[in-house]
XYZ file of C-alpha atoms in Angstrom:
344
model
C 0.000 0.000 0.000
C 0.954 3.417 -0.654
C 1.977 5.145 2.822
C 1.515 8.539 1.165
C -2.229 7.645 1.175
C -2.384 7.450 5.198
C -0.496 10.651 6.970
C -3.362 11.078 8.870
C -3.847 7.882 10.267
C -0.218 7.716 11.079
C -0.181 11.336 12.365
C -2.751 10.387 14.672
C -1.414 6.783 15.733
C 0.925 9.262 18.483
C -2.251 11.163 19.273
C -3.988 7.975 20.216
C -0.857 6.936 22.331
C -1.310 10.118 24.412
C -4.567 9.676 25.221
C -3.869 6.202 26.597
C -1.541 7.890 28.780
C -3.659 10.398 29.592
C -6.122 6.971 30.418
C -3.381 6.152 32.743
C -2.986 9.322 34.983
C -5.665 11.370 34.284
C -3.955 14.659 34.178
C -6.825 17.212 34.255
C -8.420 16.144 37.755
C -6.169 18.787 39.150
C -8.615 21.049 38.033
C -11.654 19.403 37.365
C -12.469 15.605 38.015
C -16.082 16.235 35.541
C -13.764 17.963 32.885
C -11.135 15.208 33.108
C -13.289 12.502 32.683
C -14.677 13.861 29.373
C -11.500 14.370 28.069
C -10.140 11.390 29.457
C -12.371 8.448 29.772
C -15.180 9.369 27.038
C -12.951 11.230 24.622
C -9.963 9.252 25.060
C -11.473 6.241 24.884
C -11.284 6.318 20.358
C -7.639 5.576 21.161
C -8.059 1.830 20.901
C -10.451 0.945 19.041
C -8.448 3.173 16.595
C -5.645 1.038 16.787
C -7.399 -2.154 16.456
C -9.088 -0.590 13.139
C -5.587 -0.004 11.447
C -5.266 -3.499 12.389
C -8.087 -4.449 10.098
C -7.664 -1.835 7.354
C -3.656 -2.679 6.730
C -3.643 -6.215 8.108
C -6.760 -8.486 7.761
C -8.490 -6.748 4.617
C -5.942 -7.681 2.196
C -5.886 -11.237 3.602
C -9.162 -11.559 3.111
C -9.906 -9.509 -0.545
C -7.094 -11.923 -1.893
C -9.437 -14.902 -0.698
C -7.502 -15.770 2.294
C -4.139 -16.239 0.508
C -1.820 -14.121 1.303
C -0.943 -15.244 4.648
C 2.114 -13.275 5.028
C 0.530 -10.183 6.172
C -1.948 -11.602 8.909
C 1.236 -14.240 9.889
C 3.963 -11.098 10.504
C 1.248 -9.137 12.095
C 0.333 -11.899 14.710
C 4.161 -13.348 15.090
C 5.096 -9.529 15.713
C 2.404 -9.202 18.701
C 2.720 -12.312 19.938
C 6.452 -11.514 20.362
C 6.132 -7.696 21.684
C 3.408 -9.472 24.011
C 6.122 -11.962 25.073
C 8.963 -9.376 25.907
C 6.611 -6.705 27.442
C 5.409 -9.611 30.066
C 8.899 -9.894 30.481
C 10.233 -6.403 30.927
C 7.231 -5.951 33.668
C 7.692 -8.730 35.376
C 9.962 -6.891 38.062
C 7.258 -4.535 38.454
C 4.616 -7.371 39.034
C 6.551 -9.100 41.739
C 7.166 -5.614 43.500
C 3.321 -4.850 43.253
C 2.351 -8.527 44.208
C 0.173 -9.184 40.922
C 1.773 -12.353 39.892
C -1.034 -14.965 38.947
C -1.585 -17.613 41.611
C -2.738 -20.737 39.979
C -3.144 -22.064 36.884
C -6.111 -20.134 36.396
C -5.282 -17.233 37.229
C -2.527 -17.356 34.970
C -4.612 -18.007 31.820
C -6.982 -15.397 32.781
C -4.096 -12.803 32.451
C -2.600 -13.916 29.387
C -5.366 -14.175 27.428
C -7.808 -11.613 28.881
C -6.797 -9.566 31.373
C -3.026 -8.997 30.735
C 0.114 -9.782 32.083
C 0.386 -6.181 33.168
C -2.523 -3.562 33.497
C -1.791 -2.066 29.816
C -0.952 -4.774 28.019
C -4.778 -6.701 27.829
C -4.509 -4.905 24.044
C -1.961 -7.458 22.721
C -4.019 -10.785 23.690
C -7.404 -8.856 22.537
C -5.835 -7.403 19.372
C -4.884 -11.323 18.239
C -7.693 -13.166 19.724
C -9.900 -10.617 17.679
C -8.204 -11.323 14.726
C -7.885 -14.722 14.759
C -11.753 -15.196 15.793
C -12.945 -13.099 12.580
C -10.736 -14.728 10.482
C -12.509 -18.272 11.360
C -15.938 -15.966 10.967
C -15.294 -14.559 8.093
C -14.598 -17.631 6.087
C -17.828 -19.021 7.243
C -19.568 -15.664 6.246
C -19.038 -11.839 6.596
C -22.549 -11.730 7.396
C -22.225 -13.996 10.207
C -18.860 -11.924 11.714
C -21.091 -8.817 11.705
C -23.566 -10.137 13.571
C -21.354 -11.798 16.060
C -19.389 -9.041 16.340
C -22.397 -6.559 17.106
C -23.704 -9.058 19.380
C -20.739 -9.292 21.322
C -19.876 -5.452 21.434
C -23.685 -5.458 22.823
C -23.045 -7.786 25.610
C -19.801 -6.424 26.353
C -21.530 -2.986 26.732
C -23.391 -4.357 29.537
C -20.615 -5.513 31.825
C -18.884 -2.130 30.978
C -20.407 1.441 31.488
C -23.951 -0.322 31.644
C -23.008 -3.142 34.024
C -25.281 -1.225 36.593
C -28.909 -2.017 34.679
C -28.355 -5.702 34.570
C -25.915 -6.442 37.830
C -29.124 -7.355 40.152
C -30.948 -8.772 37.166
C -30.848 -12.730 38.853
C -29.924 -14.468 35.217
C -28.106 -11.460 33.558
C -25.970 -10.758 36.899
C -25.143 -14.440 36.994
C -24.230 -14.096 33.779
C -21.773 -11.585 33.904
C -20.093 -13.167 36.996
C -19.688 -16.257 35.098
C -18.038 -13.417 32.300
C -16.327 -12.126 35.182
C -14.489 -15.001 36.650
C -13.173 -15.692 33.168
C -12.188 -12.255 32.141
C -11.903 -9.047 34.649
C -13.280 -6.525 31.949
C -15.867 -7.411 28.860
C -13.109 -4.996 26.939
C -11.587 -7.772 25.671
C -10.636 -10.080 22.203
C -14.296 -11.605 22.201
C -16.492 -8.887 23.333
C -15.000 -5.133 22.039
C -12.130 -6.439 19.975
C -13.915 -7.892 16.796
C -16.482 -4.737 16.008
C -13.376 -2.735 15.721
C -10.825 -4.625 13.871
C -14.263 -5.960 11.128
C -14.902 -1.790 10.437
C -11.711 -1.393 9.953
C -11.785 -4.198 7.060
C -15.074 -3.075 6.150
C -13.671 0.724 5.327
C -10.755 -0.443 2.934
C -13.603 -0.908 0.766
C -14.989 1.969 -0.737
C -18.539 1.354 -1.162
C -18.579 1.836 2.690
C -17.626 5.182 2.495
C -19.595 8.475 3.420
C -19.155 11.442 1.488
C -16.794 14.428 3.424
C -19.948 16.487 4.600
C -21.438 13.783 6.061
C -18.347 12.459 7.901
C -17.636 15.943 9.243
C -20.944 15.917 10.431
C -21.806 12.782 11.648
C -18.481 12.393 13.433
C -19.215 15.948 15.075
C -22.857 14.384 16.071
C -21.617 11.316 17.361
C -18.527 12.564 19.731
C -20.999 14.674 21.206
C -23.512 12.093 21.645
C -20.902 9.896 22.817
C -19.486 12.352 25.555
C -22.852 12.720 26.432
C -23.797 8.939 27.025
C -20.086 8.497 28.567
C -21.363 11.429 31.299
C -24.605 10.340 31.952
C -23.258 6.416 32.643
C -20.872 8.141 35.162
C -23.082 9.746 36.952
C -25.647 7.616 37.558
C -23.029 4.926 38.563
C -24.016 2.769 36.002
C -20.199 1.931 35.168
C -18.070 -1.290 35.961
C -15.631 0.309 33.413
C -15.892 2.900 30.427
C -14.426 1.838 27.394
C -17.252 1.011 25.720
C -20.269 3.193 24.682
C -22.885 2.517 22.345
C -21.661 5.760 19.999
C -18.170 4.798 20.084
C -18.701 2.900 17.480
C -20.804 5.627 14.814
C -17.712 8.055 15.908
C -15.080 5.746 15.266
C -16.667 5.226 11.550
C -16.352 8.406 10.861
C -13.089 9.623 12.507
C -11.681 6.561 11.081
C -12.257 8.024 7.089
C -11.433 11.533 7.902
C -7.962 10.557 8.957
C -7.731 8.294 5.807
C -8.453 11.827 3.561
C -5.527 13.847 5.197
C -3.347 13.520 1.921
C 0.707 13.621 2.807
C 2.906 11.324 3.585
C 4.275 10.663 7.373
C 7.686 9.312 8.704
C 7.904 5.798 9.088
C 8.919 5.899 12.725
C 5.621 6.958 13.891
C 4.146 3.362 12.816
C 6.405 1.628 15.810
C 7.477 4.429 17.893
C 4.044 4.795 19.110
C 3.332 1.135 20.086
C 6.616 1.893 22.008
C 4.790 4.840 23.876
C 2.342 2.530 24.454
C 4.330 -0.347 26.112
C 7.094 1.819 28.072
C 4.742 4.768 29.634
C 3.840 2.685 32.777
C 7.146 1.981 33.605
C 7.901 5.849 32.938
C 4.867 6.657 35.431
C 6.711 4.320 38.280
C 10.185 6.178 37.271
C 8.599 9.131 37.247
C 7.130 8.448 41.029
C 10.631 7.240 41.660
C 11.750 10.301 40.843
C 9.496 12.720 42.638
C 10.109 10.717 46.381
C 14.031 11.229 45.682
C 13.993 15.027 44.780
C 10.755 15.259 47.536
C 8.696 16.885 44.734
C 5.943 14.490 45.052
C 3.609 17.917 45.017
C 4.688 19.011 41.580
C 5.278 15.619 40.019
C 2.530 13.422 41.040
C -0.170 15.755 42.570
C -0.062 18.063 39.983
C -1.907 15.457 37.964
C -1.269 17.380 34.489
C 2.496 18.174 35.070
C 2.997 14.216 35.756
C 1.202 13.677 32.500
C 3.499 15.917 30.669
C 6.727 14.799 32.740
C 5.659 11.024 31.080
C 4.956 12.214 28.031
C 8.390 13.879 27.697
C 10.572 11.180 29.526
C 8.693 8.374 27.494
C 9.468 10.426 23.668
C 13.190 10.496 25.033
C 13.708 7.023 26.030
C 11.428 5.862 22.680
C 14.332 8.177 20.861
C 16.937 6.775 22.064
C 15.632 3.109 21.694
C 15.306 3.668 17.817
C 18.170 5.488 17.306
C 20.003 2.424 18.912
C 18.455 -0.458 17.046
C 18.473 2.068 13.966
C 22.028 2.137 14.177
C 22.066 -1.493 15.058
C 20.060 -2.430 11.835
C 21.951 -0.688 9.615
C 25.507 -1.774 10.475
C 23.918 -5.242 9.687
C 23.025 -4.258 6.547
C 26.769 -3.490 5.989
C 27.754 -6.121 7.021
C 25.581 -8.040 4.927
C 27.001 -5.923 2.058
C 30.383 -6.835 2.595
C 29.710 -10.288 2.722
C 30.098 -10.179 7.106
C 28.414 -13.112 8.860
């Protein structure tokens, strides 16, 4: 595919990455906990289902249009994650002993790695690749049956998210749910809110699915404010187990979705990996960061100013991603030399 087709949608692959971090520390209830939590947890929450939607516009479409066979695409993509999965679990597992969240049984153990996450942030990777690999075994059977499961799903999923509170003292429904529960912490997840997602995002690299550019601008304007408005009201009338699903999320993420593919221009390359770097490092930053503040005894400015930590992580995460690139850049291309000189 032609890169110079997609600025925007790289462009905005770092905005998304903020906003998880923003997720993560919520940096604006130092003024106003209401405020923040539109921005935040209502706003904020496009960034993944963003992500897993460039999964299924560069990754599982052009499996599929060539009739399932060309592998190589879907294979590199799910090696890759499997593989940044594996080493993530592994660079946090210092941090999970210190903060006593290693699994204890058997259980427990397969609950994080395939729902929950090895760490708090990383549930994406297992949910990205279960998603995938569940609409791939749809699909063949019939798009028409992965729509349908997938809007099912999202559905159910919706109620043991910010809806949980209509059908928690419901006697079958809550039972339900608990059963859901003891399986998987969240319903935001590779079965329930992965799929939708990552089948749009294969639905929208074909054209006929396509709006025209008034009606994107204005649907998309429509539905964030809809969707900020449903995200509010589920908050305050404690309806919420979690918020990362809304019923609008998904009209809003249609639209945003083709308005970034329109930006004409062509980004660097680097933003493609350097901001699924953000996305892995930034907790650790926000424990260095803590670190940090109890040494210097700045705790006030660093960590209860809410918005300073969230720019202090930002800044310390963009260095460290720097300087992790420019050393495997370097790395990578003395290979290639040596390669050229005929080096083993």
């Amino acid at each position: 595919m032609n890169t110079k087709k997609f600025a925007g949608i790289d462009y905005f692959r770092f905005a998304a990455a903020f906003m998880v971090i923003a997720i993560h520390i919520s940096p604006f209830t130092i003024w106003n906990k209401d405020i923040d939590y539109l921005l935040t947890y209502c706003l904020g929450r496009v960034a993944v289902p963003f992500f897993l939607m460039t999964t299924g516009y560069f990754v599982l479409a052009p499996y599929i249009l060539s009739d399932f066979q060309k592998q190589h695409s879907v294979r590199k993509y799910l090696t890759k994650n499997i593989g940044l999965y594996f080493a993530a679990t592994i660079f946090y597992l210092p941090l999970s002993l210190y903060s006593r969240n290693m699994p204890h049984s058997i259980a427990e153990l397969l609950k994080q790695l395939f729902f929950d996450g090895t760490f708090y942030h990383l549930w994406y990777f297992p949910a990205a690749i279960i998603g995938c690999i569940l609409l791939i075994f749809l699909i063949k059977k019939s798009l028409r049956i992965a729509v349908i499961f997938s809007i099912i799903a999202y559905v159910i999923g919706l109620f043991g998210d910010s809806y949980y509170g209509i059908v928690k003292d419901v006697p079958f429904l809550g039972s339900l749910y608990d059963g859901i529960f003891h399986i998987s912490s969240y319903t935001r997840n590779g079965i329930f809110f992965a799929p939708v997602f990552i089948l749009m995002g294969v639905l929208l690299n074909n054209s006929k699915f396509h709006c025209s550019t008034h009606i994107l601008k204005l649907g998309f304007v429509v539905s964030l404010v809809l969707m900020l408005l449903e995200g509010f009201l589920t908050y305050t009338l404690k309806l919420q187990k979690h918020n990362s699903m809304y019923f609008l999320l998904i009209p809003t993420m249609y639209f945003l979705f083709q308005l970034l593919l329109k930006i004409p221009g062509k980004a660097p390359a680097w933003l493609r990996n350097d901001s699924m770097l953000l996305y892995i490092i930034h907790p650790a930053v926000i424990v260095l960061i803590r670190g940090i503040a109890k040494v210097t005894k700045s705790t006030k400015l660093l960590i209860d100013n809410t918005f300073v930590q969230y720019l202090s992580v930002c800044l310390l995460s963009l260095i460290i991603v720097y300087f992790i690139t420019l050393v495997f850049g370097r790395r990578k291309e003395r290979c290639i030399k040596r390669e050229e000189h005929g080096l083993s």
